[in-house]
């Protein structure tokens, strides 16, 4: 085990230890629990920084360590740690966002009676996510994959007394679990065929080992099914908007930056495997783009700030997946990195707003007024929005350009145009939100609110704003690492590529124009006005109906569950009760009873019946003897 | 002669039962404490066995051999091997926690603990004996107290019906087991019930193996429970008091799988080969059908009962693959499922003691007033739906691997149950524990610290064996390897 | 004819079967008893005929026949006493009336 | 000297006969009977190892016969014990006569267990039967008693007529009447149809005695209508004697009987099925027990029909345990029947709260009868069935085990009355000390020999080993 | 030949009276028919050379048993069986089983004894041998039968005794 891997192991298990400590010792004390959890993730963060410092130019040689978990006849099931640029980068994101969310939550969750539990679950999540990130084998990836799902369930359902939260938690878990069915089957097939396969071998399957391409297509599609669930791709995306019922820091951490990105990470990790099947790649690209468009359109009509962000997350995830499917490995990973920062930022800002206004609805926030007074929140929110929309020089700009470039380079112009549309829509709905929030305060309400609620007009506490600022810094600057101005650092780090890619000015200009159009259009419709208004998408009735109803996907699921699964279960239950139990089991019991009753005709109390039966049986026995 | 630790595992509970018999019915606390001490000592002994078992040699250890009825080839043989050590431990955990869980019972305490511990003694006997006569002797010991325990201390208006059904179906099965054992004895022609001898020397012709395996399959299948004979199980669970449900699902149902692994497969490998497809088909019914049926249940214990049906189907499925991995999975599933269901039932029982209903539709928001009970149920649910990190995941993984390898399509169908399980467990968690609290339940208090102890023990066990399954799996594997070798799939 | 074993056996068989018919279908307990006597006579006849045929009339068969006759006497005594008792309770001796115990 | 128990038994019955003339008080007589029946038991115990062949090979005293006599006298003692002051007035009024019939019946059975000559054997059987006919009709004030006695007698008469008819056929094959001579014949001569039919018919009276299927219909009515002590006697002691004589016949005449082995096994299965199926719906405790004892006889017949030493010794083992189990049930039932003047199973309601010890003894005895491990009934059945299976009768054994599943059901129906329901009578039932002692003994017996059958089994094996020796 | 004719007459008398004993409707007639039939059976015994048994038969059956039966019949009032519908099932069973028994045994006889002859000229063993047997090898049964008769007498007393 190399030095690096030892550090990785330490980083992974630090949150786990925190989980155990909180569960066993400090669950009674909120402060202590929070302290332990933050300390643990801080340790991980520090280790990650140390690792990063030691491998500033990327990890040249992938380092892997295995230990045996189980041994059966086919193979040994091994767990272990992997250390390379990809995992280091992801670890950095996970630890960084997680740390900030931990800190942010002190303020956000202030006074919640389940704080210790909250931190325990956060630790659980961090641990599970890190396990996933450093997994060298598909099995361990699945292990972590499921655990983050469970952590997500627990955190979405953190306020379980809210029925919506409870329902959302269940929905999230079941839906991702449905995807995981595919993942699990794919994993099982791979396990059975190749033993406990690690990613290195997996990536070589198509090339060196000469495996049947259709086999790879089938398994990769199955695994992609899991990714669709976890990364909320159409049609398994429906859980993610609902998951916003959880505490906002959780949304920021899990449902924006890390867990939902796990699918993208997995594709990146097993890129060789996926790319060995052209059909899968095509499929991934199409599904991703479709998701992206669908989510972006739905986001147009959302009024809940978190929902807007949730759909934008789905949309961005779709982009990443699509570009990975389209062959843009670097672009996908890069967007994953940048997106993690600005989306986490956006969510935390939203959290700050929600914390402040006690509502999720952007119109209500606007009505209550005082957004402008929350200087830091507002600033960072706008920075995040710009980054999301992809305005130069914010992070999103570079990564989105990379995506378009990747599509163009791979000869998928259609996708490139689709990205343009998405980025127009993104810019539009993001700034729709900003402009609504910035809308002038209605005078009548302002007076009333002022007297009613004193703390209006102040920003959130420092433990909430500092994470915002830190993330904002990243959201502004992190995009530059892929530019020639920083020597193509990201390429070097991730791919070890030495030559510097030049800038694609054409694409940059095109996309900037599109984004500015989107922002402008948003301003045209929402800027500087008071009161509720309708955007362009809401003007047409049937489109609005479709979008408000989220393309009826939820209704479809409702129909499937209520109309198919539960009736099916009821019918089975009926069969079980009536046919198997009452007829089969009770029936055979009754058979005994009734045959006893039937036989009692022999015992009807008449002497001659007794005698006659006796003789008859005796003679029957004699005949029986002659038969035998 | 060394310290006869296995005999003491039988003797200590027996003495406990006797002591309880001589207590006055009014001395409830004394009875409880005696039970706790007795089962505690048993647990310690079982742990000692678990720890002292020599993992470098494997095979049957701690053997005690006393000729019993020499003319009939009956010997008092106790000995544990890799297969039985974990199950002995499981049983010890289940009875110890069961005693703690039933602390609240006030009605006829003396008889309750007497029967409960008597039952556990029988199960210990089954797991430890290496003689078929004693196997048969202990096999049914476990069933009968169950009848009284369910019928007297159970809940629900058709508890008697459930108790009868359970008893009769299990006896129905055991009739086949007894017949099978006797025929094993006869067909071997060695004039011995010594299982080790039979394993070593007995040769059964193919047709005999086939017939006998069918007998054992029906017999042990009824207690596993296999598909058409499963209906006793959910009802039995639902009507039994918590501790009994724990023992019932946690241990009693394992007797079937254990019997198959201990007797039927090593002696009748050809028989398994003949019947594997049938077994697979029935286990498929168990797994998928059980899981779907669980969705439709309103009574939580019924739901868990059907989930048991589904999960015990995995045991059969694993066995039907006839591979080392499958057998490992089956054996491990027995162990893991025992812990999970014990956890389920003890947490449900904790809640039920307060609410006196288990109907999902009547409950709601219980987590607000009983966070601990809710937490442990959710944890059990998580473990039950195969979350990595808990023991059942390992078992299911192994079974599925073997299943997919052997019967690709059916293996995949079995995996569907994973989704369905998640659905009904979480649906139950959502509707029972989450959400707004029904005002009817306001003012109820959470389970006490004392109640939590057994739950914590179970959770720790689940977690340890989930994270580090080799602790048990290596033991199981030492035996399943032999089975696989007999089946010719090693 | 008198020296044919079969004619004795046939008679005894006839008596047995006839007695059986009577026992099975006559309701009067006394007549049933009479029929049982007929059966016993048939049996004795059978035994003695076979005795004569196999052993040429050895004393063993005769002794057994004596025992059978004595037994029949004892049996009749008890049965008659019971019939008497029945009559006292039921005021009739119809076997079909004796059906309080059943099931 | 070796037939002293029989002589004592006979003398006692004569003494009781004379007592019927004098006006002896019931209590004195009861004490006398107890003492003497116990003395009888002791005498048998003293002569347990006696050996001898008397009266021209017609009477054999050996370990087997003495063991059986031990059971018989033990049973007699217990039945006598049951006829205490709480007995029916009618029995008390005619107690000397009652004892006379009891003791003559017992005498018949004791001779039955020793007889090695067919006439002796048959007449002993008839002796015991006739006494029981009278005993069955002893409750003269009850209509049903008369009814039962009539049925008993007529079926008995027909059964013995059938037996004699069968024997008259056998006479063409065996002209000698001692079992030793018959065995010698049967091992040399081939059998033909008439011998086999004769043999089947010949078994009629024994089937009647044991209440095995063709002649089992009397049992429920007689059990139900008779006094409980008589019922107990018929259900236990008489069955022991029946099995003993069956064992002897089967062990001696197996060359003939081997031909009808399968048929008799069918009979055994039919018998147990009949008994069990009909027992399920009974509400009267005595009637239920009668069906159960029919079924039990079926199990025993399996062991008898095996006609080898393992089968025979396990049957003897089972009979012994059956005696104790059934006595336990009947003793408990008798006490409650006397208390509540009723014999439905509801009299057991709440017994576990009224008398925990009796209730436990009852439970264990019932379960043991049902063949539930780890009780002695299970072990006995196991032995019998393993003897059966060693001849390859797998289907038979399965059917028998399935039958015992049904039997567990109705035994539980009885036991649940004691355990599940609250008592109708609230005050606890004060069992006499002797009954308590007996209960402890029974519980210990049922459990200990269930686990460790070796001592008793080796004893029965020894007894069987000398069964056919000359 | 004459022998055969007499034999046939006896045969028929026995059979006919037996039928009458079974099927006559007044118990008293049945009893007399039985007595006559049994009396004739004694004649059969004479044919077979069992003179002692014939005597015994007449003494015990006709002299004791029949008398007892007739006595009981006479003691009870004339109508002792209530007129009732005939139970066809019972009659069916009765006739079928008897017929089956008849056929069964007949077939067995047919196979074995059909053409066997009895040597009627050879005298059967007499009273002396019977006495020897009863005194020595069959002493025990003899004792038992005495107890049986005792039991029967006592039983009759106990059962028939009127309650005070």
JSON list of N, CA and C in Angstrom, two decimals, chain E residues 27-75:
[
{"chain": "E", "resi": 27, "resn": "UNK", "atom": "N", "xyz": [-90.48, -64.52, 17.63]},
{"chain": "E", "resi": 27, "resn": "UNK", "atom": "CA", "xyz": [-89.26, -65.03, 18.26]},
{"chain": "E", "resi": 27, "resn": "UNK", "atom": "C", "xyz": [-89.40, -66.44, 18.79]},
{"chain": "E", "resi": 28, "resn": "UNK", "atom": "N", "xyz": [-90.55, -66.72, 19.29]},
{"chain": "E", "resi": 28, "resn": "UNK", "atom": "CA", "xyz": [-90.71, -68.05, 19.90]},
{"chain": "E", "resi": 28, "resn": "UNK", "atom": "C", "xyz": [-90.58, -69.14, 18.85]},
{"chain": "E", "resi": 29, "resn": "UNK", "atom": "N", "xyz": [-91.13, -68.86, 17.64]},
{"chain": "E", "resi": 29, "resn": "UNK", "atom": "CA", "xyz": [-90.99, -69.83, 16.55]},
{"chain": "E", "resi": 29, "resn": "UNK", "atom": "C", "xyz": [-89.54, -69.96, 16.14]},
{"chain": "E", "resi": 30, "resn": "UNK", "atom": "N", "xyz": [-88.90, -68.85, 16.07]},
{"chain": "E", "resi": 30, "resn": "UNK", "atom": "CA", "xyz": [-87.48, -68.87, 15.71]},
{"chain": "E", "resi": 30, "resn": "UNK", "atom": "C", "xyz": [-86.71, -69.75, 16.68]},
{"chain": "E", "resi": 31, "resn": "UNK", "atom": "N", "xyz": [-87.00, -69.56, 17.94]},
{"chain": "E", "resi": 31, "resn": "UNK", "atom": "CA", "xyz": [-86.27, -70.33, 18.95]},
{"chain": "E", "resi": 31, "resn": "UNK", "atom": "C", "xyz": [-86.51, -71.80, 18.77]},
{"chain": "E", "resi": 32, "resn": "UNK", "atom": "N", "xyz": [-87.76, -72.15, 18.53]},
{"chain": "E", "resi": 32, "resn": "UNK", "atom": "CA", "xyz": [-88.04, -73.58, 18.34]},
{"chain": "E", "resi": 32, "resn": "UNK", "atom": "C", "xyz": [-87.39, -74.11, 17.09]},
{"chain": "E", "resi": 33, "resn": "UNK", "atom": "N", "xyz": [-87.44, -73.32, 16.04]},
{"chain": "E", "resi": 33, "resn": "UNK", "atom": "CA", "xyz": [-86.80, -73.75, 14.79]},
{"chain": "E", "resi": 33, "resn": "UNK", "atom": "C", "xyz": [-85.31, -73.97, 15.01]},
{"chain": "E", "resi": 34, "resn": "UNK", "atom": "N", "xyz": [-84.70, -73.06, 15.75]},
{"chain": "E", "resi": 34, "resn": "UNK", "atom": "CA", "xyz": [-83.29, -73.21, 16.04]},
{"chain": "E", "resi": 34, "resn": "UNK", "atom": "C", "xyz": [-83.03, -74.48, 16.82]},
{"chain": "E", "resi": 35, "resn": "UNK", "atom": "N", "xyz": [-83.85, -74.69, 17.80]},
{"chain": "E", "resi": 35, "resn": "UNK", "atom": "CA", "xyz": [-83.66, -75.88, 18.63]},
{"chain": "E", "resi": 35, "resn": "UNK", "atom": "C", "xyz": [-83.74, -77.12, 17.76]},
{"chain": "E", "resi": 36, "resn": "UNK", "atom": "N", "xyz": [-84.70, -77.12, 16.85]},
{"chain": "E", "resi": 36, "resn": "UNK", "atom": "CA", "xyz": [-84.85, -78.29, 16.00]},
{"chain": "E", "resi": 36, "resn": "UNK", "atom": "C", "xyz": [-83.66, -78.45, 15.06]},
{"chain": "E", "resi": 37, "resn": "UNK", "atom": "N", "xyz": [-83.25, -77.37, 14.52]},
{"chain": "E", "resi": 37, "resn": "UNK", "atom": "CA", "xyz": [-82.10, -77.41, 13.62]},
{"chain": "E", "resi": 37, "resn": "UNK", "atom": "C", "xyz": [-80.87, -77.93, 14.35]},
{"chain": "E", "resi": 38, "resn": "UNK", "atom": "N", "xyz": [-80.67, -77.43, 15.54]},
{"chain": "E", "resi": 38, "resn": "UNK", "atom": "CA", "xyz": [-79.49, -77.83, 16.31]},
{"chain": "E", "resi": 38, "resn": "UNK", "atom": "C", "xyz": [-79.60, -79.29, 16.72]},
{"chain": "E", "resi": 39, "resn": "UNK", "atom": "N", "xyz": [-80.79, -79.65, 17.03]},
{"chain": "E", "resi": 39, "resn": "UNK", "atom": "CA", "xyz": [-81.02, -81.07, 17.36]},
{"chain": "E", "resi": 39, "resn": "UNK", "atom": "C", "xyz": [-80.62, -81.94, 16.19]},
{"chain": "E", "resi": 40, "resn": "UNK", "atom": "N", "xyz": [-80.98, -81.51, 14.99]},
{"chain": "E", "resi": 40, "resn": "UNK", "atom": "CA", "xyz": [-80.62, -82.30, 13.83]},
{"chain": "E", "resi": 40, "resn": "UNK", "atom": "C", "xyz": [-79.12, -82.32, 13.59]},
{"chain": "E", "resi": 41, "resn": "UNK", "atom": "N", "xyz": [-78.48, -81.25, 13.94]},
{"chain": "E", "resi": 41, "resn": "UNK", "atom": "CA", "xyz": [-77.02, -81.22, 13.79]},
{"chain": "E", "resi": 41, "resn": "UNK", "atom": "C", "xyz": [-76.39, -82.33, 14.63]},
{"chain": "E", "resi": 42, "resn": "UNK", "atom": "N", "xyz": [-76.99, -82.54, 15.78]},
{"chain": "E", "resi": 42, "resn": "UNK", "atom": "CA", "xyz": [-76.50, -83.64, 16.60]},
{"chain": "E", "resi": 42, "resn": "UNK", "atom": "C", "xyz": [-76.53, -84.94, 15.79]},
{"chain": "E", "resi": 43, "resn": "UNK", "atom": "N", "xyz": [-77.56, -85.07, 14.94]},
{"chain": "E", "resi": 43, "resn": "UNK", "atom": "CA", "xyz": [-77.62, -86.23, 14.07]},
{"chain": "E", "resi": 43, "resn": "UNK", "atom": "C", "xyz": [-76.42, -86.29, 13.13]},
{"chain": "E", "resi": 44, "resn": "UNK", "atom": "N", "xyz": [-76.05, -85.18, 12.63]},
{"chain": "E", "resi": 44, "resn": "UNK", "atom": "CA", "xyz": [-74.86, -85.10, 11.79]},
{"chain": "E", "resi": 44, "resn": "UNK", "atom": "C", "xyz": [-73.63, -85.64, 12.53]},
{"chain": "E", "resi": 45, "resn": "UNK", "atom": "N", "xyz": [-73.54, -85.23, 13.80]},
{"chain": "E", "resi": 45, "resn": "UNK", "atom": "CA", "xyz": [-72.40, -85.68, 14.59]},
{"chain": "E", "resi": 45, "resn": "UNK", "atom": "C", "xyz": [-72.39, -87.19, 14.68]},
{"chain": "E", "resi": 46, "resn": "UNK", "atom": "N", "xyz": [-73.60, -87.72, 14.77]},
{"chain": "E", "resi": 46, "resn": "UNK", "atom": "CA", "xyz": [-73.67, -89.18, 14.85]},
{"chain": "E", "resi": 46, "resn": "UNK", "atom": "C", "xyz": [-73.13, -89.77, 13.56]},
{"chain": "E", "resi": 47, "resn": "UNK", "atom": "N", "xyz": [-73.51, -89.17, 12.46]},
{"chain": "E", "resi": 47, "resn": "UNK", "atom": "CA", "xyz": [-72.95, -89.64, 11.19]},
{"chain": "E", "resi": 47, "resn": "UNK", "atom": "C", "xyz": [-71.44, -89.66, 11.22]},
{"chain": "E", "resi": 48, "resn": "UNK", "atom": "N", "xyz": [-70.88, -88.63, 11.78]},
{"chain": "E", "resi": 48, "resn": "UNK", "atom": "CA", "xyz": [-69.42, -88.52, 11.81]},
{"chain": "E", "resi": 48, "resn": "UNK", "atom": "C", "xyz": [-68.80, -89.39, 12.89]},
{"chain": "E", "resi": 49, "resn": "UNK", "atom": "N", "xyz": [-69.62, -89.98, 13.69]},
{"chain": "E", "resi": 49, "resn": "UNK", "atom": "CA", "xyz": [-69.09, -90.86, 14.71]},
{"chain": "E", "resi": 49, "resn": "UNK", "atom": "C", "xyz": [-68.79, -90.20, 16.04]},
{"chain": "E", "resi": 50, "resn": "UNK", "atom": "N", "xyz": [-69.35, -89.01, 16.24]},
{"chain": "E", "resi": 50, "resn": "UNK", "atom": "CA", "xyz": [-69.10, -88.33, 17.50]},
{"chain": "E", "resi": 50, "resn": "UNK", "atom": "C", "xyz": [-70.32, -88.49, 18.40]},
{"chain": "E", "resi": 51, "resn": "UNK", "atom": "N", "xyz": [-70.49, -89.67, 18.93]},
{"chain": "E", "resi": 51, "resn": "UNK", "atom": "CA", "xyz": [-71.69, -89.90, 19.71]},
{"chain": "E", "resi": 51, "resn": "UNK", "atom": "C", "xyz": [-71.73, -89.05, 20.96]},
{"chain": "E", "resi": 52, "resn": "UNK", "atom": "N", "xyz": [-70.60, -88.96, 21.60]},
{"chain": "E", "resi": 52, "resn": "UNK", "atom": "CA", "xyz": [-70.54, -88.18, 22.85]},
{"chain": "E", "resi": 52, "resn": "UNK", "atom": "C", "xyz": [-70.91, -86.73, 22.59]},
{"chain": "E", "resi": 53, "resn": "UNK", "atom": "N", "xyz": [-70.36, -86.21, 21.52]},
{"chain": "E", "resi": 53, "resn": "UNK", "atom": "CA", "xyz": [-70.63, -84.82, 21.19]},
{"chain": "E", "resi": 53, "resn": "UNK", "atom": "C", "xyz": [-72.09, -84.61, 20.85]},
{"chain": "E", "resi": 54, "resn": "UNK", "atom": "N", "xyz": [-72.65, -85.61, 20.15]},
{"chain": "E", "resi": 54, "resn": "UNK", "atom": "CA", "xyz": [-74.06, -85.49, 19.80]},
{"chain": "E", "resi": 54, "resn": "UNK", "atom": "C", "xyz": [-74.90, -85.36, 21.07]},
{"chain": "E", "resi": 55, "resn": "UNK", "atom": "N", "xyz": [-74.56, -86.21, 22.04]},
{"chain": "E", "resi": 55, "resn": "UNK", "atom": "CA", "xyz": [-75.29, -86.14, 23.30]},
{"chain": "E", "resi": 55, "resn": "UNK", "atom": "C", "xyz": [-75.12, -84.78, 23.95]},
{"chain": "E", "resi": 56, "resn": "UNK", "atom": "N", "xyz": [-73.88, -84.35, 23.95]},
{"chain": "E", "resi": 56, "resn": "UNK", "atom": "CA", "xyz": [-73.58, -83.07, 24.57]},
{"chain": "E", "resi": 56, "resn": "UNK", "atom": "C", "xyz": [-74.35, -81.94, 23.88]},
{"chain": "E", "resi": 57, "resn": "UNK", "atom": "N", "xyz": [-74.36, -82.04, 22.58]},
{"chain": "E", "resi": 57, "resn": "UNK", "atom": "CA", "xyz": [-75.04, -81.03, 21.78]},
{"chain": "E", "resi": 57, "resn": "UNK", "atom": "C", "xyz": [-76.51, -80.93, 22.19]},
{"chain": "E", "resi": 58, "resn": "UNK", "atom": "N", "xyz": [-77.12, -82.10, 22.25]},
{"chain": "E", "resi": 58, "resn": "UNK", "atom": "CA", "xyz": [-78.53, -82.09, 22.61]},
{"chain": "E", "resi": 58, "resn": "UNK", "atom": "C", "xyz": [-78.71, -81.54, 24.00]},
{"chain": "E", "resi": 59, "resn": "UNK", "atom": "N", "xyz": [-77.84, -82.01, 24.91]},
{"chain": "E", "resi": 59, "resn": "UNK", "atom": "CA", "xyz": [-78.01, -81.58, 26.31]},
{"chain": "E", "resi": 59, "resn": "UNK", "atom": "C", "xyz": [-77.82, -80.08, 26.45]},
{"chain": "E", "resi": 60, "resn": "UNK", "atom": "N", "xyz": [-76.72, -79.63, 25.92]},
{"chain": "E", "resi": 60, "resn": "UNK", "atom": "CA", "xyz": [-76.38, -78.22, 26.19]},
{"chain": "E", "resi": 60, "resn": "UNK", "atom": "C", "xyz": [-77.24, -77.29, 25.35]},
{"chain": "E", "resi": 61, "resn": "UNK", "atom": "N", "xyz": [-77.25, -77.57, 24.05]},
{"chain": "E", "resi": 61, "resn": "UNK", "atom": "CA", "xyz": [-77.95, -76.62, 23.19]},
{"chain": "E", "resi": 61, "resn": "UNK", "atom": "C", "xyz": [-79.45, -76.69, 23.39]},
{"chain": "E", "resi": 62, "resn": "UNK", "atom": "N", "xyz": [-79.92, -77.90, 23.18]},
{"chain": "E", "resi": 62, "resn": "UNK", "atom": "CA", "xyz": [-81.37, -77.99, 23.26]},
{"chain": "E", "resi": 62, "resn": "UNK", "atom": "C", "xyz": [-81.83, -77.87, 24.70]},
{"chain": "E", "resi": 63, "resn": "UNK", "atom": "N", "xyz": [-81.07, -78.56, 25.58]},
{"chain": "E", "resi": 63, "resn": "UNK", "atom": "CA", "xyz": [-81.51, -78.62, 26.97]},
{"chain": "E", "resi": 63, "resn": "UNK", "atom": "C", "xyz": [-81.28, -77.33, 27.72]},
{"chain": "E", "resi": 64, "resn": "UNK", "atom": "N", "xyz": [-80.25, -76.64, 27.37]},
{"chain": "E", "resi": 64, "resn": "UNK", "atom": "CA", "xyz": [-79.94, -75.46, 28.18]},
{"chain": "E", "resi": 64, "resn": "UNK", "atom": "C", "xyz": [-80.15, -74.17, 27.41]},
{"chain": "E", "resi": 65, "resn": "UNK", "atom": "N", "xyz": [-79.42, -74.05, 26.31]},
{"chain": "E", "resi": 65, "resn": "UNK", "atom": "CA", "xyz": [-79.41, -72.76, 25.63]},
{"chain": "E", "resi": 65, "resn": "UNK", "atom": "C", "xyz": [-80.78, -72.42, 25.07]},
{"chain": "E", "resi": 66, "resn": "UNK", "atom": "N", "xyz": [-81.35, -73.39, 24.35]},
{"chain": "E", "resi": 66, "resn": "UNK", "atom": "CA", "xyz": [-82.64, -73.11, 23.75]},
{"chain": "E", "resi": 66, "resn": "UNK", "atom": "C", "xyz": [-83.67, -72.81, 24.81]},
{"chain": "E", "resi": 67, "resn": "UNK", "atom": "N", "xyz": [-83.59, -73.57, 25.86]},
{"chain": "E", "resi": 67, "resn": "UNK", "atom": "CA", "xyz": [-84.55, -73.35, 26.93]},
{"chain": "E", "resi": 67, "resn": "UNK", "atom": "C", "xyz": [-84.40, -71.95, 27.50]},
{"chain": "E", "resi": 68, "resn": "UNK", "atom": "N", "xyz": [-83.15, -71.57, 27.69]},
{"chain": "E", "resi": 68, "resn": "UNK", "atom": "CA", "xyz": [-82.93, -70.24, 28.25]},
{"chain": "E", "resi": 68, "resn": "UNK", "atom": "C", "xyz": [-83.48, -69.17, 27.33]},
{"chain": "E", "resi": 69, "resn": "UNK", "atom": "N", "xyz": [-83.21, -69.35, 26.04]},
{"chain": "E", "resi": 69, "resn": "UNK", "atom": "CA", "xyz": [-83.69, -68.36, 25.08]},
{"chain": "E", "resi": 69, "resn": "UNK", "atom": "C", "xyz": [-85.21, -68.30, 25.11]},
{"chain": "E", "resi": 70, "resn": "UNK", "atom": "N", "xyz": [-85.81, -69.48, 25.07]},
{"chain": "E", "resi": 70, "resn": "UNK", "atom": "CA", "xyz": [-87.26, -69.52, 25.08]},
{"chain": "E", "resi": 70, "resn": "UNK", "atom": "C", "xyz": [-87.80, -68.90, 26.36]},
{"chain": "E", "resi": 71, "resn": "UNK", "atom": "N", "xyz": [-87.09, -69.17, 27.43]},
{"chain": "E", "resi": 71, "resn": "UNK", "atom": "CA", "xyz": [-87.48, -68.61, 28.72]},
{"chain": "E", "resi": 71, "resn": "UNK", "atom": "C", "xyz": [-87.52, -67.09, 28.66]},
{"chain": "E", "resi": 72, "resn": "UNK", "atom": "N", "xyz": [-86.46, -66.54, 28.11]},
{"chain": "E", "resi": 72, "resn": "UNK", "atom": "CA", "xyz": [-86.39, -65.08, 28.02]},
{"chain": "E", "resi": 72, "resn": "UNK", "atom": "C", "xyz": [-87.49, -64.56, 27.12]},
{"chain": "E", "resi": 73, "resn": "UNK", "atom": "N", "xyz": [-87.73, -65.28, 26.03]},
{"chain": "E", "resi": 73, "resn": "UNK", "atom": "CA", "xyz": [-88.78, -64.82, 25.12]},
{"chain": "E", "resi": 73, "resn": "UNK", "atom": "C", "xyz": [-90.13, -64.85, 25.84]},
{"chain": "E", "resi": 74, "resn": "UNK", "atom": "N", "xyz": [-90.32, -65.90, 26.59]},
{"chain": "E", "resi": 74, "resn": "UNK", "atom": "CA", "xyz": [-91.58, -66.01, 27.28]},
{"chain": "E", "resi": 74, "resn": "UNK", "atom": "C", "xyz": [-91.73, -64.93, 28.34]},
{"chain": "E", "resi": 75, "resn": "UNK", "atom": "N", "xyz": [-90.64, -64.55, 28.93]},
{"chain": "E", "resi": 75, "resn": "UNK", "atom": "CA", "xyz": [-90.71, -63.54, 29.98]},
{"chain": "E", "resi": 75, "resn": "UNK", "atom": "C", "xyz": [-91.08, -62.17, 29.43]}
]
